[in-house]
Amino acid sequence: MFSGYFIALRAVSGCPTRKLRVFAIHEPSSTTWLGGLLKLTPPWLVAELSNSTLLSVVLHPKRVGKIRNKKEKILDLGSGGGFPGILLAILKPECEIHLLEKSQKKCYFLNKTKDSLNLTNMRVLKTTIQKSSPIGEYSLITARAFSSAKNILEISEKNLMKEGKYLLLKGKIDKINEELESINTNKYKCEIIKTENEKYERHLVEIKINE
């Protein structure tokens, strides 16, 4: 029913750039639930992939951090259709990328994509996250359309390494400022980064623990 999508992924499994293009743009029939999952990859993402603006920001050494060893771990909360988790797994093969998702159908899609692209550095966690969840510690925690910034910090602070950071993909600046008002600025340092997108208002929010 939707094997063509995974066949397309396997065909480009050795080329990171082509992996990104097929993952972001290829759409099976929207009448299948898989088609619906792929449509979670929004139009603004496809546009950004074309000029690499978003990826250059997300993957900039100052944002992700310089990779010091192969044990670097990244957690993508509520991964859904695989953004940004799968993109990070494609472009950072030296990192260990964990995609946390509670939906069985979405986990199936993520695992099939992982296998088709031979992403051996990627692991799908079929679970939810709560305070003190026993899933380990991470140097970077990402999320898109998962929850408010405050809630993300509250439920995952025990899973962030001492010198780790959050990178949250958000939309309009007014909504972001409203969210950040409830964050303890004595404990956390927040920076808003605007992406270069003329059509959609999109920002990244980087959050670190104050030293």
mmCIF file of C-alpha atoms in Angstrom:
data_model
loop_
_atom_site.group_PDB
_atom_site.id
_atom_site.type_symbol
_atom_site.label_atom_id
_atom_site.label_comp_id
_atom_site.label_asym_id
_atom_site.label_seq_id
_atom_site.Cartn_x
_atom_site.Cartn_y
_atom_site.Cartn_z
ATOM 1 C CA MET A 1 0.000 0.000 0.000
ATOM 2 C CA PHE A 2 2.830 2.405 0.770
ATOM 3 C CA SER A 3 5.887 0.283 0.026
ATOM 4 C CA GLY A 4 6.959 2.740 -2.696
ATOM 5 C CA TYR A 5 7.978 5.288 -0.064
ATOM 6 C CA PHE A 6 10.293 2.860 1.719
ATOM 7 C CA ILE A 7 11.664 1.569 -1.594
ATOM 8 C CA ALA A 8 12.525 5.178 -2.459
ATOM 9 C CA LEU A 9 14.304 5.566 0.881
ATOM 10 C CA ARG A 10 16.346 2.404 0.411
ATOM 11 C CA ALA A 11 17.396 3.582 -3.033
ATOM 12 C CA VAL A 12 19.147 6.635 -1.544
ATOM 13 C CA SER A 13 20.371 5.068 1.699
ATOM 14 C CA GLY A 14 24.010 5.919 0.946
ATOM 15 C CA CYS A 15 23.573 9.634 0.214
ATOM 16 C CA PRO A 16 22.635 12.009 3.087
ATOM 17 C CA THR A 17 21.470 14.826 0.789
ATOM 18 C CA ARG A 18 19.185 12.541 -1.222
ATOM 19 C CA LYS A 19 17.942 10.940 2.004
ATOM 20 C CA LEU A 20 16.756 14.353 3.172
ATOM 21 C CA ARG A 21 15.026 15.141 -0.092
ATOM 22 C CA VAL A 22 13.118 11.850 -0.260
ATOM 23 C CA PHE A 23 12.218 11.943 3.434
ATOM 24 C CA ALA A 24 10.864 15.496 3.283
ATOM 25 C CA ILE A 25 9.183 15.610 -0.122
ATOM 26 C CA HIS A 26 8.013 12.105 -1.097
ATOM 27 C CA GLU A 27 4.317 11.679 -0.227
ATOM 28 C CA PRO A 28 2.370 8.453 -0.592
ATOM 29 C CA SER A 29 -1.396 8.508 -0.953
ATOM 30 C CA SER A 30 -3.031 10.787 1.593
ATOM 31 C CA THR A 31 -5.759 8.173 1.988
ATOM 32 C CA THR A 32 -3.389 6.046 4.072
ATOM 33 C CA TRP A 33 -2.389 6.809 7.628
ATOM 34 C CA LEU A 34 1.223 6.821 6.457
ATOM 35 C CA GLY A 35 0.395 9.611 4.043
ATOM 36 C CA GLY A 36 -1.057 11.513 6.975
ATOM 37 C CA LEU A 37 2.131 10.989 8.972
ATOM 38 C CA LEU A 38 4.295 12.276 6.164
ATOM 39 C CA LYS A 39 2.105 15.353 5.963
ATOM 40 C CA LEU A 40 3.318 16.131 9.496
ATOM 41 C CA THR A 41 6.380 17.388 7.641
ATOM 42 C CA PRO A 42 5.066 20.942 7.128
ATOM 43 C CA PRO A 43 5.397 23.052 3.953
ATOM 44 C CA TRP A 44 7.724 25.505 5.675
ATOM 45 C CA LEU A 45 10.128 22.645 6.419
ATOM 46 C CA VAL A 46 10.207 21.527 2.796
ATOM 47 C CA ALA A 47 10.873 25.141 1.787
ATOM 48 C CA GLU A 48 13.681 25.458 4.320
ATOM 49 C CA LEU A 49 15.247 22.174 3.226
ATOM 50 C CA SER A 50 15.535 23.610 -0.273
ATOM 51 C CA ASN A 51 17.912 26.350 0.850
ATOM 52 C CA SER A 52 19.280 24.616 3.969
ATOM 53 C CA THR A 53 18.540 27.677 6.111
ATOM 54 C CA LEU A 54 16.880 25.780 8.918
ATOM 55 C CA LEU A 55 19.352 22.911 8.876
ATOM 56 C CA SER A 56 22.288 25.297 8.934
ATOM 57 C CA VAL A 57 20.855 26.849 12.106
ATOM 58 C CA VAL A 58 19.858 23.582 13.769
ATOM 59 C CA LEU A 59 23.168 21.901 12.968
ATOM 60 C CA HIS A 60 25.409 24.897 13.588
ATOM 61 C CA PRO A 61 28.184 23.943 16.049
ATOM 62 C CA LYS A 62 27.074 26.716 18.396
ATOM 63 C CA ARG A 63 23.582 25.177 18.526
ATOM 64 C CA VAL A 64 24.170 21.433 18.533
ATOM 65 C CA GLY A 65 27.604 21.658 20.106
ATOM 66 C CA LYS A 66 30.910 20.387 18.795
ATOM 67 C CA ILE A 67 30.815 16.611 18.693
ATOM 68 C CA ARG A 68 33.575 15.421 20.999
ATOM 69 C CA ASN A 69 32.962 11.679 20.844
ATOM 70 C CA LYS A 70 30.647 9.055 19.393
ATOM 71 C CA LYS A 71 28.701 8.824 22.647
ATOM 72 C CA GLU A 72 27.018 12.196 22.115
ATOM 73 C CA LYS A 73 23.300 11.634 22.724
ATOM 74 C CA ILE A 74 20.352 13.639 21.368
ATOM 75 C CA LEU A 75 16.693 13.201 22.334
ATOM 76 C CA ASP A 76 13.808 14.294 20.085
ATOM 77 C CA LEU A 77 10.591 14.606 22.109
ATOM 78 C CA GLY A 78 7.286 13.662 20.444
ATOM 79 C CA SER A 79 9.066 12.905 17.192
ATOM 80 C CA GLY A 80 5.872 12.241 15.194
ATOM 81 C CA GLY A 81 6.841 12.247 11.510
ATOM 82 C CA GLY A 82 10.541 12.356 12.376
ATOM 83 C CA PHE A 83 11.454 16.033 12.439
ATOM 84 C CA PRO A 84 13.994 16.993 13.530
ATOM 85 C CA GLY A 85 15.037 13.554 14.831
ATOM 86 C CA ILE A 86 15.469 11.722 11.527
ATOM 87 C CA LEU A 87 17.198 14.719 9.944
ATOM 88 C CA LEU A 88 19.693 14.788 12.802
ATOM 89 C CA ALA A 89 20.242 11.039 12.490
ATOM 90 C CA ILE A 90 20.968 11.458 8.767
ATOM 91 C CA LEU A 91 23.346 14.394 9.124
ATOM 92 C CA LYS A 92 25.008 13.400 12.409
ATOM 93 C CA PRO A 93 25.848 9.684 11.989
ATOM 94 C CA GLU A 94 28.443 9.971 14.752
ATOM 95 C CA CYS A 95 25.719 10.847 17.277
ATOM 96 C CA GLU A 96 23.254 8.601 19.064
ATOM 97 C CA ILE A 97 19.751 9.920 18.278
ATOM 98 C CA HIS A 98 16.719 8.784 20.274
ATOM 99 C CA LEU A 99 13.214 9.563 18.975
ATOM 100 C CA LEU A 100 10.574 9.466 21.696
ATOM 101 C CA GLU A 101 7.022 8.842 20.471
ATOM 102 C CA LYS A 102 3.983 7.280 22.196
ATOM 103 C CA SER A 103 1.891 6.475 19.096
ATOM 104 C CA GLN A 104 2.336 2.906 17.874
ATOM 105 C CA LYS A 105 1.560 3.849 14.262
ATOM 106 C CA LYS A 106 4.064 6.685 14.262
ATOM 107 C CA CYS A 107 6.684 4.441 15.858
ATOM 108 C CA TYR A 108 6.101 1.916 13.082
ATOM 109 C CA PHE A 109 6.698 4.622 10.476
ATOM 110 C CA LEU A 110 9.832 5.863 12.270
ATOM 111 C CA ASN A 111 11.268 2.353 12.584
ATOM 112 C CA LYS A 112 10.539 1.527 8.934
ATOM 113 C CA THR A 113 12.207 4.771 7.858
ATOM 114 C CA LYS A 114 15.159 3.999 10.117
ATOM 115 C CA ASP A 115 15.580 0.544 8.571
ATOM 116 C CA SER A 116 15.104 1.806 4.999
ATOM 117 C CA LEU A 117 17.747 4.503 5.455
ATOM 118 C CA ASN A 118 20.032 2.221 7.469
ATOM 119 C CA LEU A 119 20.203 4.723 10.324
ATOM 120 C CA THR A 120 22.101 2.566 12.803
ATOM 121 C CA ASN A 121 22.639 5.568 15.090
ATOM 122 C CA MET A 122 18.897 6.071 15.591
ATOM 123 C CA ARG A 123 16.613 4.449 18.166
ATOM 124 C CA VAL A 124 12.840 4.823 18.528
ATOM 125 C CA LEU A 125 11.510 4.934 22.094
ATOM 126 C CA LYS A 126 7.820 3.992 22.244
ATOM 127 C CA THR A 127 6.957 5.668 25.519
ATOM 128 C CA THR A 128 5.927 8.913 27.167
ATOM 129 C CA ILE A 129 8.144 11.149 29.250
ATOM 130 C CA GLN A 130 7.451 12.165 32.817
ATOM 131 C CA LYS A 131 9.549 13.628 35.606
ATOM 132 C CA SER A 132 12.499 11.323 36.295
ATOM 133 C CA SER A 133 11.764 9.063 33.310
ATOM 134 C CA PRO A 134 14.458 6.317 33.234
ATOM 135 C CA ILE A 135 15.555 6.934 29.643
ATOM 136 C CA GLY A 136 18.990 8.323 30.447
ATOM 137 C CA GLU A 137 20.688 11.690 30.026
ATOM 138 C CA TYR A 138 21.213 13.683 26.843
ATOM 139 C CA SER A 139 23.476 16.522 25.761
ATOM 140 C CA LEU A 140 20.747 17.966 23.497
ATOM 141 C CA ILE A 141 16.971 17.707 23.752
ATOM 142 C CA THR A 142 14.862 18.874 20.806
ATOM 143 C CA ALA A 143 11.117 19.221 20.290
ATOM 144 C CA ARG A 144 8.662 20.594 17.741
ATOM 145 C CA ALA A 145 4.946 21.097 18.498
ATOM 146 C CA PHE A 146 5.335 18.892 21.582
ATOM 147 C CA SER A 147 4.443 21.095 24.546
ATOM 148 C CA SER A 148 5.139 24.469 26.129
ATOM 149 C CA ALA A 149 8.725 25.330 26.930
ATOM 150 C CA LYS A 150 7.992 25.339 30.667
ATOM 151 C CA ASN A 151 6.416 21.887 30.585
ATOM 152 C CA ILE A 152 9.275 20.467 28.536
ATOM 153 C CA LEU A 153 11.776 21.746 31.086
ATOM 154 C CA GLU A 154 9.755 20.372 34.002
ATOM 155 C CA ILE A 155 9.322 16.844 32.645
ATOM 156 C CA SER A 156 12.802 16.405 31.194
ATOM 157 C CA GLU A 157 15.209 18.360 33.385
ATOM 158 C CA LYS A 158 16.494 15.124 34.972
ATOM 159 C CA ASN A 159 17.292 13.837 31.475
ATOM 160 C CA LEU A 160 19.525 16.779 30.505
ATOM 161 C CA MET A 161 23.268 16.494 31.055
ATOM 162 C CA LYS A 162 24.923 19.114 33.227
ATOM 163 C CA GLU A 163 26.236 21.139 30.285
ATOM 164 C CA GLY A 164 23.424 20.172 27.923
ATOM 165 C CA LYS A 165 20.875 22.347 26.170
ATOM 166 C CA TYR A 166 17.395 22.406 24.679
ATOM 167 C CA LEU A 167 16.644 23.407 21.102
ATOM 168 C CA LEU A 168 12.906 23.938 20.634
ATOM 169 C CA LEU A 169 11.319 24.672 17.265
ATOM 170 C CA LYS A 170 8.631 27.296 17.694
ATOM 171 C CA GLY A 171 6.457 29.613 15.627
ATOM 172 C CA LYS A 172 5.429 33.217 16.256
ATOM 173 C CA ILE A 173 7.481 35.470 18.480
ATOM 174 C CA ASP A 174 4.491 36.689 20.533
ATOM 175 C CA LYS A 175 3.612 33.147 21.544
ATOM 176 C CA ILE A 176 7.239 32.391 22.353
ATOM 177 C CA ASN A 177 7.599 35.439 24.592
ATOM 178 C CA GLU A 178 4.406 34.453 26.372
ATOM 179 C CA GLU A 179 5.783 30.950 27.009
ATOM 180 C CA LEU A 180 9.141 32.205 28.232
ATOM 181 C CA GLU A 181 7.570 34.523 30.789
ATOM 182 C CA SER A 182 6.819 31.518 32.985
ATOM 183 C CA ILE A 183 10.389 30.179 32.923
ATOM 184 C CA ASN A 184 12.714 30.763 35.854
ATOM 185 C CA THR A 185 15.401 33.012 34.357
ATOM 186 C CA ASN A 186 17.558 32.579 37.455
ATOM 187 C CA LYS A 187 17.863 28.901 36.544
ATOM 188 C CA TYR A 188 17.671 28.994 32.746
ATOM 189 C CA LYS A 189 19.148 31.157 29.999
ATOM 190 C CA CYS A 190 16.970 31.481 26.873
ATOM 191 C CA GLU A 191 17.855 32.711 23.396
ATOM 192 C CA ILE A 192 15.438 33.163 20.500
ATOM 193 C CA ILE A 193 16.855 32.584 17.007
ATOM 194 C CA LYS A 194 14.841 33.692 13.977
ATOM 195 C CA THR A 195 15.039 31.489 10.893
ATOM 196 C CA GLU A 196 15.347 33.150 7.487
ATOM 197 C CA ASN A 197 11.917 32.341 6.144
ATOM 198 C CA GLU A 198 9.998 35.006 4.236
ATOM 199 C CA LYS A 199 6.719 33.078 4.136
ATOM 200 C CA TYR A 200 6.457 31.572 7.623
ATOM 201 C CA GLU A 201 7.345 33.046 11.001
ATOM 202 C CA ARG A 202 9.529 30.410 12.621
ATOM 203 C CA HIS A 203 12.035 30.578 15.469
ATOM 204 C CA LEU A 204 14.336 28.323 17.418
ATOM 205 C CA VAL A 205 14.518 28.659 21.190
ATOM 206 C CA GLU A 206 17.779 27.603 22.780
ATOM 207 C CA ILE A 207 17.635 27.007 26.534
ATOM 208 C CA LYS A 208 20.601 26.275 28.800
ATOM 209 C CA ILE A 209 21.020 25.952 32.530
ATOM 210 C CA ASN A 210 22.655 29.035 34.045
ATOM 211 C CA GLU A 211 26.109 28.280 35.377
#
